[in-house]
């Protein structure tokens, strides 16, 4: 058994039961973004969270243990994603990458926006011309250390 | 002459003059995100915008014409970016890619978040534990057409 | 179980039964292009469509559920396709890519032709020198937003 | 001197003069698709065509000779195109590739749709919900030879 | 079941029975080149051919059906082949590629040598200094269409 | 100066003078295939051949010396060629690669067809249904040594 | 002008003058590791540091300005480095990568060792069996945020 | 059976039993770094070590034998690692690669820091601003031989 | 069944039995280099050799047949090998590649050193400063044919 | 100026003067293998050697200084070499890679054959069936350290 098998079992159980990620998150008591990432094998759960997830998706004790192991991260099968929805995000990084770099450096100096001390919030923004996906990313700025 | 040469001239003129992207954007009358992307060769300017940018960076008539030509987009030299700041964004797509996909589909059904009818806003979020980079992405949801 | 297994089952069942994609599409009540893409794991079916497809190919309830889940898209095993028929399409993009870009921008300005709000129609065009494949692609033009 | 330099000169001259590809095509007396591809270094011109193009873009005798040499084709700098407009076409091949394959084989049997005995027509299709790009591709079907 | 499994079964049955490709071809009544390619999953058989191949290699009805389905072609596991015999052919394309291009264009003008309306004949050419492999390739010339 | 610059000078001189590869080969007294490959930087000329080529294309003494240096071979800019004519050859290797391997081994045992002790002959084969490109490849069979 | 040109000028001036990186660092008043990285185009200097570096390597005012611009980082021409000294470091990451991951997670939980809030110290460790390179890496542990 | 299966069994047994790598190392009597690497299939154990590891993880005699076979090394599934913790190390090599090269050569001359006669020590360094990961790498310097 | 499965069975049987490659070679009556390569799926055995190998490793009749089939060669899972021992050989080709080319051409003219009519001999060379691996490679020189 | 430019100047001067690598090596007083590698930008010369090389190839003082700087090594433009002579060496590593690994480990245990404490000797081995290239590689065995 490994984490990938547990992730696949979770996904299959979710399709079978029809539960939404939002409901799962509510039961875990955390954001839907973090909870989904954890269920998809990208985050590490503590004992209590693993128990809740285990109950929702019918995982064995052994499978729950795997949820508490730090996974090898990276959720995509290819360096350039083929799925159109995910590709659009890759395209944003490709087209706006140097722009993002310039503007963060202009405001903060040399350093990065953390992808670890980081949160994401995805919501629907109603719009008469067609609803929009609104995403808020928040990452701590980490300045390069001089030594 | 080509657009890449104009972009390089703009960057060199910016380093030389010390003007900020925020100031450039103010003069153009648009967001700093769109304006910077345009100056970095990713967006297309209209005649008036090209004149303003031309005046700021000392571009010739010929060079201003290139700003009005739709560029071949993509600002990064490699599929997986090596620059740490830009890589963190790539990592977000890699780690959270399937999560983003799941949650947008859960809310909207099959389709994508547009990277064309799209805007981005990067701001500083003061925080006692260290200021944060706050980014708001807004993209129109486009449902897959059934036919 | 996952969507790939369902797709493989559909393909095997089609070979076994000898039904054509055109017949499948007629039963679903949609175009043969969209229907085939859906059966090949690239589109998402609604409940009724899943039931029809399920009946045609002998899918279980569980398998039908997978047809209603948005799939991870991209139908090719390599970035440059090795199959000669599909490669010719890749070659059209490679040889005519910059031409297509120039002409769409000349007519519409900066933006893209949508691959989401999109339809395709493949037909036989009789020709005494050898019949031709006639393909009509229709994609909404999406202008780049200025902000 | 080589063909790439001639292509770059044509592009720069076009930006400078402001002539459209449609006008260039009218003067050459061929479709805008073929003419643009030829000017972008993907097709081979005969003597008369080269003279017309040479006159439009101010090419020397030597440069006109290069237009009559069969070029090394392929207009994109990377196997997976980064430009969003061109990427959408790559995505159509990626998502619909196996569908296109199935349907052409269903209609014609084993073989390919030629990318050589091929034509393309790109037009604007007015639509109240937003105009569409309409593309007609026509390629001779070539059956695999049995021997 | 899929075509790859049928191909693997044919290969294993051939090793087990010791029949040669030349004998298989004789029974099918076609060239050894086309017949071998078909058995290796690169060509499509008609009903009669599938029956003959099925009899030779002990294939079930279901497996014979797969031989009549157009396969996803491309027989090599990597873009640059590692097998020394096949690599030599890749090397010929690499070293002589531009030469082949120049000479075919010099004789025929712009176009290609078809790999579809194509045949190949491999024979032993006795030579006192060591026998040679003699290969005749014949492909229809297809001129680029002007439109 | 290096061999690539000499090759580029030869190509430009050929375009300028309009001489054919067949004529060049006649003057050198060798096949058009070897002569073209040599002029394109893939083969090594002896002193006399270099003098003939030098006279045809107006090369300096220094440039002629480069023709006598063994070049770094490989004439294509990418592992998978983008040019349609050359790609068709790559496709033949891809589709027929395992077939070629099987048939040469069936006839000769383990070993390779040499790409060094090798010759190629490209001719036009008249055909009422459209002329064909006829290519004869001849390579010495080299058996794997057992030791 | 761009940062890469300034870096190349610094390297050439260093070869010409024979100054060591250790001396350069002493004059800048920082570690030899950070100073060398900065001179090689990977770190951003403040005004005073740029002046010192400018004096050492004879840089113009304009060139010194570039030292104060945040560079596009990544010092290697290929994803897998070919230089043997640098490759050994890549190999350490390849062979020990999962080990490093396991041990840091065992001690700290889920998170990363920062490459930004990071320092490195390279020294000679005398050893009778052959001196050793001793490297101390120190990176802040950043725990994954739960939200 | 192969070494990869033994490694997977060890990892699964560790998750199940909850033993730490530090405890495993204590029982083996070696550093936690070497021991973990060995358990993860990167090092070769002697008979006694294999017996200890076998006892801890419940390996059969046959499985213990595999621990004594030199493994095919390299622990990462992709050339550029996707896991954030491991990527930071790759980034250090990418950003500091040329710096490391310069400084080792400045101190030792031409040669490399061995990744074979090598040790690593990972410890927690308490720090009021957030604990740090402290890593000491020690590799013998190997000078290039002149001959 | 296929050759890869037979190779894996041989490797597992060797680990289980503890026999050395040198002993296997002695029984086959050939060099340890050729014999090992053959057992690892890179060479083709004749009937007698297959019987000997089959007896040593407990192979069935069917499995022995596979040893007599010419295998698809290439023993490495990635183009650039990750295993340190094998990488050092790749590095020798990378660092000394152009040197080897220059010196063989200087001695022999244009052509190659055969990897088919080739033998290799690996021995231990005792040395007080540490024993050395001594390898002798012998390959027939094959001159490029002029035609 | 940089080392690559100095290398190119040396190569051009060698072609112009016609001196052989063997003669150059004699003047430097070292093997032809090391000397050629050094001239091709892969090794580092001391002051005296640089002076000799400088005199042979007419290098300036500044250019000679570059010969004494440790170069960024790796002499090939692509990971898999396209040149047939160099490719054969790559093929030896590919086909015999696992064999070499097995036999060195069988003789020496876990470790590597050094590519740094290494020498190579290339000679002509006369043979009535065609002369052979004889290469002796000698690399110190470096055992993996246990710690």
PDB file of N, CA and C in Angstrom, chain F residues 52-96:
ATOM      1  N   UNK F  52      37.360  21.554 -56.103  1.00  0.00           N
ATOM      2  CA  UNK F  52      36.233  21.662 -57.039  1.00  0.00           C
ATOM      3  C   UNK F  52      35.072  22.415 -56.394  1.00  0.00           C
ATOM      4  N   UNK F  53      34.732  22.003 -55.191  1.00  0.00           N
ATOM      5  CA  UNK F  53      33.633  22.672 -54.486  1.00  0.00           C
ATOM      6  C   UNK F  53      33.978  24.137 -54.246  1.00  0.00           C
ATOM      7  N   UNK F  54      35.211  24.382 -53.881  1.00  0.00           N
ATOM      8  CA  UNK F  54      35.657  25.756 -53.643  1.00  0.00           C
ATOM      9  C   UNK F  54      35.498  26.616 -54.889  1.00  0.00           C
ATOM     10  N   UNK F  55      35.831  26.043 -56.033  1.00  0.00           N
ATOM     11  CA  UNK F  55      35.714  26.806 -57.285  1.00  0.00           C
ATOM     12  C   UNK F  55      34.246  27.085 -57.612  1.00  0.00           C
ATOM     13  N   UNK F  56      33.389  26.088 -57.407  1.00  0.00           N
ATOM     14  CA  UNK F  56      31.964  26.259 -57.737  1.00  0.00           C
ATOM     15  C   UNK F  56      31.325  27.349 -56.888  1.00  0.00           C
ATOM     16  N   UNK F  57      31.660  27.345 -55.589  1.00  0.00           N
ATOM     17  CA  UNK F  57      30.950  28.242 -54.675  1.00  0.00           C
ATOM     18  C   UNK F  57      31.777  29.447 -54.224  1.00  0.00           C
ATOM     19  N   UNK F  58      32.978  29.627 -54.834  1.00  0.00           N
ATOM     20  CA  UNK F  58      33.778  30.802 -54.512  1.00  0.00           C
ATOM     21  C   UNK F  58      34.308  30.817 -53.094  1.00  0.00           C
ATOM     22  N   UNK F  59      34.822  29.673 -52.638  1.00  0.00           N
ATOM     23  CA  UNK F  59      35.355  29.595 -51.275  1.00  0.00           C
ATOM     24  C   UNK F  59      36.832  29.988 -51.252  1.00  0.00           C
ATOM     25  N   UNK F  60      37.243  30.585 -50.169  1.00  0.00           N
ATOM     26  CA  UNK F  60      38.656  30.932 -49.985  1.00  0.00           C
ATOM     27  C   UNK F  60      39.458  29.670 -49.656  1.00  0.00           C
ATOM     28  N   UNK F  61      40.786  29.808 -49.703  1.00  0.00           N
ATOM     29  CA  UNK F  61      41.674  28.704 -49.311  1.00  0.00           C
ATOM     30  C   UNK F  61      41.310  28.196 -47.911  1.00  0.00           C
ATOM     31  N   UNK F  62      41.128  29.170 -46.999  1.00  0.00           N
ATOM     32  CA  UNK F  62      40.809  28.855 -45.600  1.00  0.00           C
ATOM     33  C   UNK F  62      39.493  28.078 -45.506  1.00  0.00           C
ATOM     34  N   UNK F  63      38.524  28.509 -46.246  1.00  0.00           N
ATOM     35  CA  UNK F  63      37.224  27.830 -46.212  1.00  0.00           C
ATOM     36  C   UNK F  63      37.332  26.418 -46.802  1.00  0.00           C
ATOM     37  N   UNK F  64      38.155  26.270 -47.835  1.00  0.00           N
ATOM     38  CA  UNK F  64      38.331  24.936 -48.411  1.00  0.00           C
ATOM     39  C   UNK F  64      38.967  23.987 -47.404  1.00  0.00           C
ATOM     40  N   UNK F  65      39.857  24.529 -46.570  1.00  0.00           N
ATOM     41  CA  UNK F  65      40.475  23.678 -45.542  1.00  0.00           C
ATOM     42  C   UNK F  65      39.421  23.075 -44.627  1.00  0.00           C
ATOM     43  N   UNK F  66      38.385  23.854 -44.307  1.00  0.00           N
ATOM     44  CA  UNK F  66      37.328  23.350 -43.417  1.00  0.00           C
ATOM     45  C   UNK F  66      36.574  22.185 -44.028  1.00  0.00           C
ATOM     46  N   UNK F  67      36.493  22.163 -45.368  1.00  0.00           N
ATOM     47  CA  UNK F  67      35.789  21.047 -46.020  1.00  0.00           C
ATOM     48  C   UNK F  67      36.511  19.721 -45.798  1.00  0.00           C
ATOM     49  N   UNK F  68      37.817  19.818 -45.507  1.00  0.00           N
ATOM     50  CA  UNK F  68      38.611  18.604 -45.325  1.00  0.00           C
ATOM     51  C   UNK F  68      38.665  18.149 -43.865  1.00  0.00           C
ATOM     52  N   UNK F  69      38.042  18.931 -42.980  1.00  0.00           N
ATOM     53  CA  UNK F  69      37.988  18.558 -41.567  1.00  0.00           C
ATOM     54  C   UNK F  69      36.722  17.722 -41.348  1.00  0.00           C
ATOM     55  N   UNK F  70      36.843  16.610 -40.584  1.00  0.00           N
ATOM     56  CA  UNK F  70      35.655  15.792 -40.307  1.00  0.00           C
ATOM     57  C   UNK F  70      34.667  16.622 -39.498  1.00  0.00           C
ATOM     58  N   UNK F  71      33.436  16.792 -39.985  1.00  0.00           N
ATOM     59  CA  UNK F  71      32.475  17.654 -39.275  1.00  0.00           C
ATOM     60  C   UNK F  71      31.777  16.929 -38.117  1.00  0.00           C
ATOM     61  N   UNK F  72      31.242  17.705 -37.196  1.00  0.00           N
ATOM     62  CA  UNK F  72      30.334  17.181 -36.176  1.00  0.00           C
ATOM     63  C   UNK F  72      29.006  16.972 -36.888  1.00  0.00           C
ATOM     64  N   UNK F  73      28.610  15.724 -37.056  1.00  0.00           N
ATOM     65  CA  UNK F  73      27.465  15.405 -37.908  1.00  0.00           C
ATOM     66  C   UNK F  73      26.112  15.475 -37.199  1.00  0.00           C
ATOM     67  N   UNK F  74      25.069  15.438 -38.015  1.00  0.00           N
ATOM     68  CA  UNK F  74      23.695  15.606 -37.533  1.00  0.00           C
ATOM     69  C   UNK F  74      23.177  16.887 -38.143  1.00  0.00           C
ATOM     70  N   UNK F  75      22.205  16.787 -39.078  1.00  0.00           N
ATOM     71  CA  UNK F  75      21.818  17.971 -39.840  1.00  0.00           C
ATOM     72  C   UNK F  75      20.516  18.611 -39.376  1.00  0.00           C
ATOM     73  N   UNK F  76      19.923  18.105 -38.292  1.00  0.00           N
ATOM     74  CA  UNK F  76      18.591  18.568 -37.930  1.00  0.00           C
ATOM     75  C   UNK F  76      18.605  19.354 -36.623  1.00  0.00           C
ATOM     76  N   UNK F  77      17.802  20.431 -36.546  1.00  0.00           N
ATOM     77  CA  UNK F  77      17.806  21.260 -35.336  1.00  0.00           C
ATOM     78  C   UNK F  77      17.067  20.675 -34.140  1.00  0.00           C
ATOM     79  N   UNK F  78      16.232  19.654 -34.342  1.00  0.00           N
ATOM     80  CA  UNK F  78      15.477  19.071 -33.227  1.00  0.00           C
ATOM     81  C   UNK F  78      15.457  17.550 -33.355  1.00  0.00           C
ATOM     82  N   UNK F  79      15.345  16.819 -32.225  1.00  0.00           N
ATOM     83  CA  UNK F  79      15.338  15.350 -32.280  1.00  0.00           C
ATOM     84  C   UNK F  79      14.200  14.814 -33.159  1.00  0.00           C
ATOM     85  N   UNK F  80      13.025  15.404 -33.053  1.00  0.00           N
ATOM     86  CA  UNK F  80      11.927  15.045 -33.946  1.00  0.00           C
ATOM     87  C   UNK F  80      11.830  16.170 -34.962  1.00  0.00           C
ATOM     88  N   UNK F  81      12.124  15.896 -36.241  1.00  0.00           N
ATOM     89  CA  UNK F  81      12.170  16.994 -37.225  1.00  0.00           C
ATOM     90  C   UNK F  81      10.799  17.617 -37.465  1.00  0.00           C
ATOM     91  N   UNK F  82      10.743  18.948 -37.604  1.00  0.00           N
ATOM     92  CA  UNK F  82       9.455  19.618 -37.859  1.00  0.00           C
ATOM     93  C   UNK F  82       9.154  19.732 -39.347  1.00  0.00           C
ATOM     94  N   UNK F  83      10.157  19.676 -40.193  1.00  0.00           N
ATOM     95  CA  UNK F  83       9.900  19.836 -41.624  1.00  0.00           C
ATOM     96  C   UNK F  83       9.111  18.626 -42.147  1.00  0.00           C
ATOM     97  N   UNK F  84       7.984  18.860 -42.836  1.00  0.00           N
ATOM     98  CA  UNK F  84       7.124  17.736 -43.257  1.00  0.00           C
ATOM     99  C   UNK F  84       7.843  16.689 -44.101  1.00  0.00           C
ATOM    100  N   UNK F  85       8.687  17.097 -45.041  1.00  0.00           N
ATOM    101  CA  UNK F  85       9.363  16.091 -45.865  1.00  0.00           C
ATOM    102  C   UNK F  85      10.260  15.201 -45.008  1.00  0.00           C
ATOM    103  N   UNK F  86      11.035  15.819 -44.142  1.00  0.00           N
ATOM    104  CA  UNK F  86      11.945  15.023 -43.305  1.00  0.00           C
ATOM    105  C   UNK F  86      11.151  14.253 -42.253  1.00  0.00           C
ATOM    106  N   UNK F  87      10.059  14.852 -41.756  1.00  0.00           N
ATOM    107  CA  UNK F  87       9.259  14.133 -40.768  1.00  0.00           C
ATOM    108  C   UNK F  87       8.726  12.815 -41.322  1.00  0.00           C
ATOM    109  N   UNK F  88       8.329  12.799 -42.613  1.00  0.00           N
ATOM    110  CA  UNK F  88       7.795  11.559 -43.163  1.00  0.00           C
ATOM    111  C   UNK F  88       8.822  10.430 -43.031  1.00  0.00           C
ATOM    112  N   UNK F  89      10.097  10.763 -43.178  1.00  0.00           N
ATOM    113  CA  UNK F  89      11.143   9.752 -42.999  1.00  0.00           C
ATOM    114  C   UNK F  89      11.239   9.321 -41.535  1.00  0.00           C
ATOM    115  N   UNK F  90      11.126  10.299 -40.656  1.00  0.00           N
ATOM    116  CA  UNK F  90      11.126   9.967 -39.228  1.00  0.00           C
ATOM    117  C   UNK F  90       9.930   9.059 -38.925  1.00  0.00           C
ATOM    118  N   UNK F  91       8.796   9.357 -39.562  1.00  0.00           N
ATOM    119  CA  UNK F  91       7.589   8.555 -39.345  1.00  0.00           C
ATOM    120  C   UNK F  91       7.781   7.129 -39.849  1.00  0.00           C
ATOM    121  N   UNK F  92       8.477   6.989 -40.958  1.00  0.00           N
ATOM    122  CA  UNK F  92       8.744   5.635 -41.464  1.00  0.00           C
ATOM    123  C   UNK F  92       9.543   4.851 -40.419  1.00  0.00           C
ATOM    124  N   UNK F  93      10.542   5.503 -39.827  1.00  0.00           N
ATOM    125  CA  UNK F  93      11.328   4.843 -38.783  1.00  0.00           C
ATOM    126  C   UNK F  93      10.435   4.521 -37.582  1.00  0.00           C
ATOM    127  N   UNK F  94       9.551   5.456 -37.241  1.00  0.00           N
ATOM    128  CA  UNK F  94       8.686   5.259 -36.074  1.00  0.00           C
ATOM    129  C   UNK F  94       7.667   4.134 -36.304  1.00  0.00           C
ATOM    130  N   UNK F  95       7.005   4.148 -37.460  1.00  0.00           N
ATOM    131  CA  UNK F  95       5.954   3.165 -37.719  1.00  0.00           C
ATOM    132  C   UNK F  95       6.546   1.801 -38.106  1.00  0.00           C
ATOM    133  N   UNK F  96       7.583   1.842 -38.957  1.00  0.00           N
ATOM    134  CA  UNK F  96       8.150   0.585 -39.448  1.00  0.00           C
ATOM    135  C   UNK F  96       9.399   0.135 -38.673  1.00  0.00           C
TER     136      UNK F  96
END
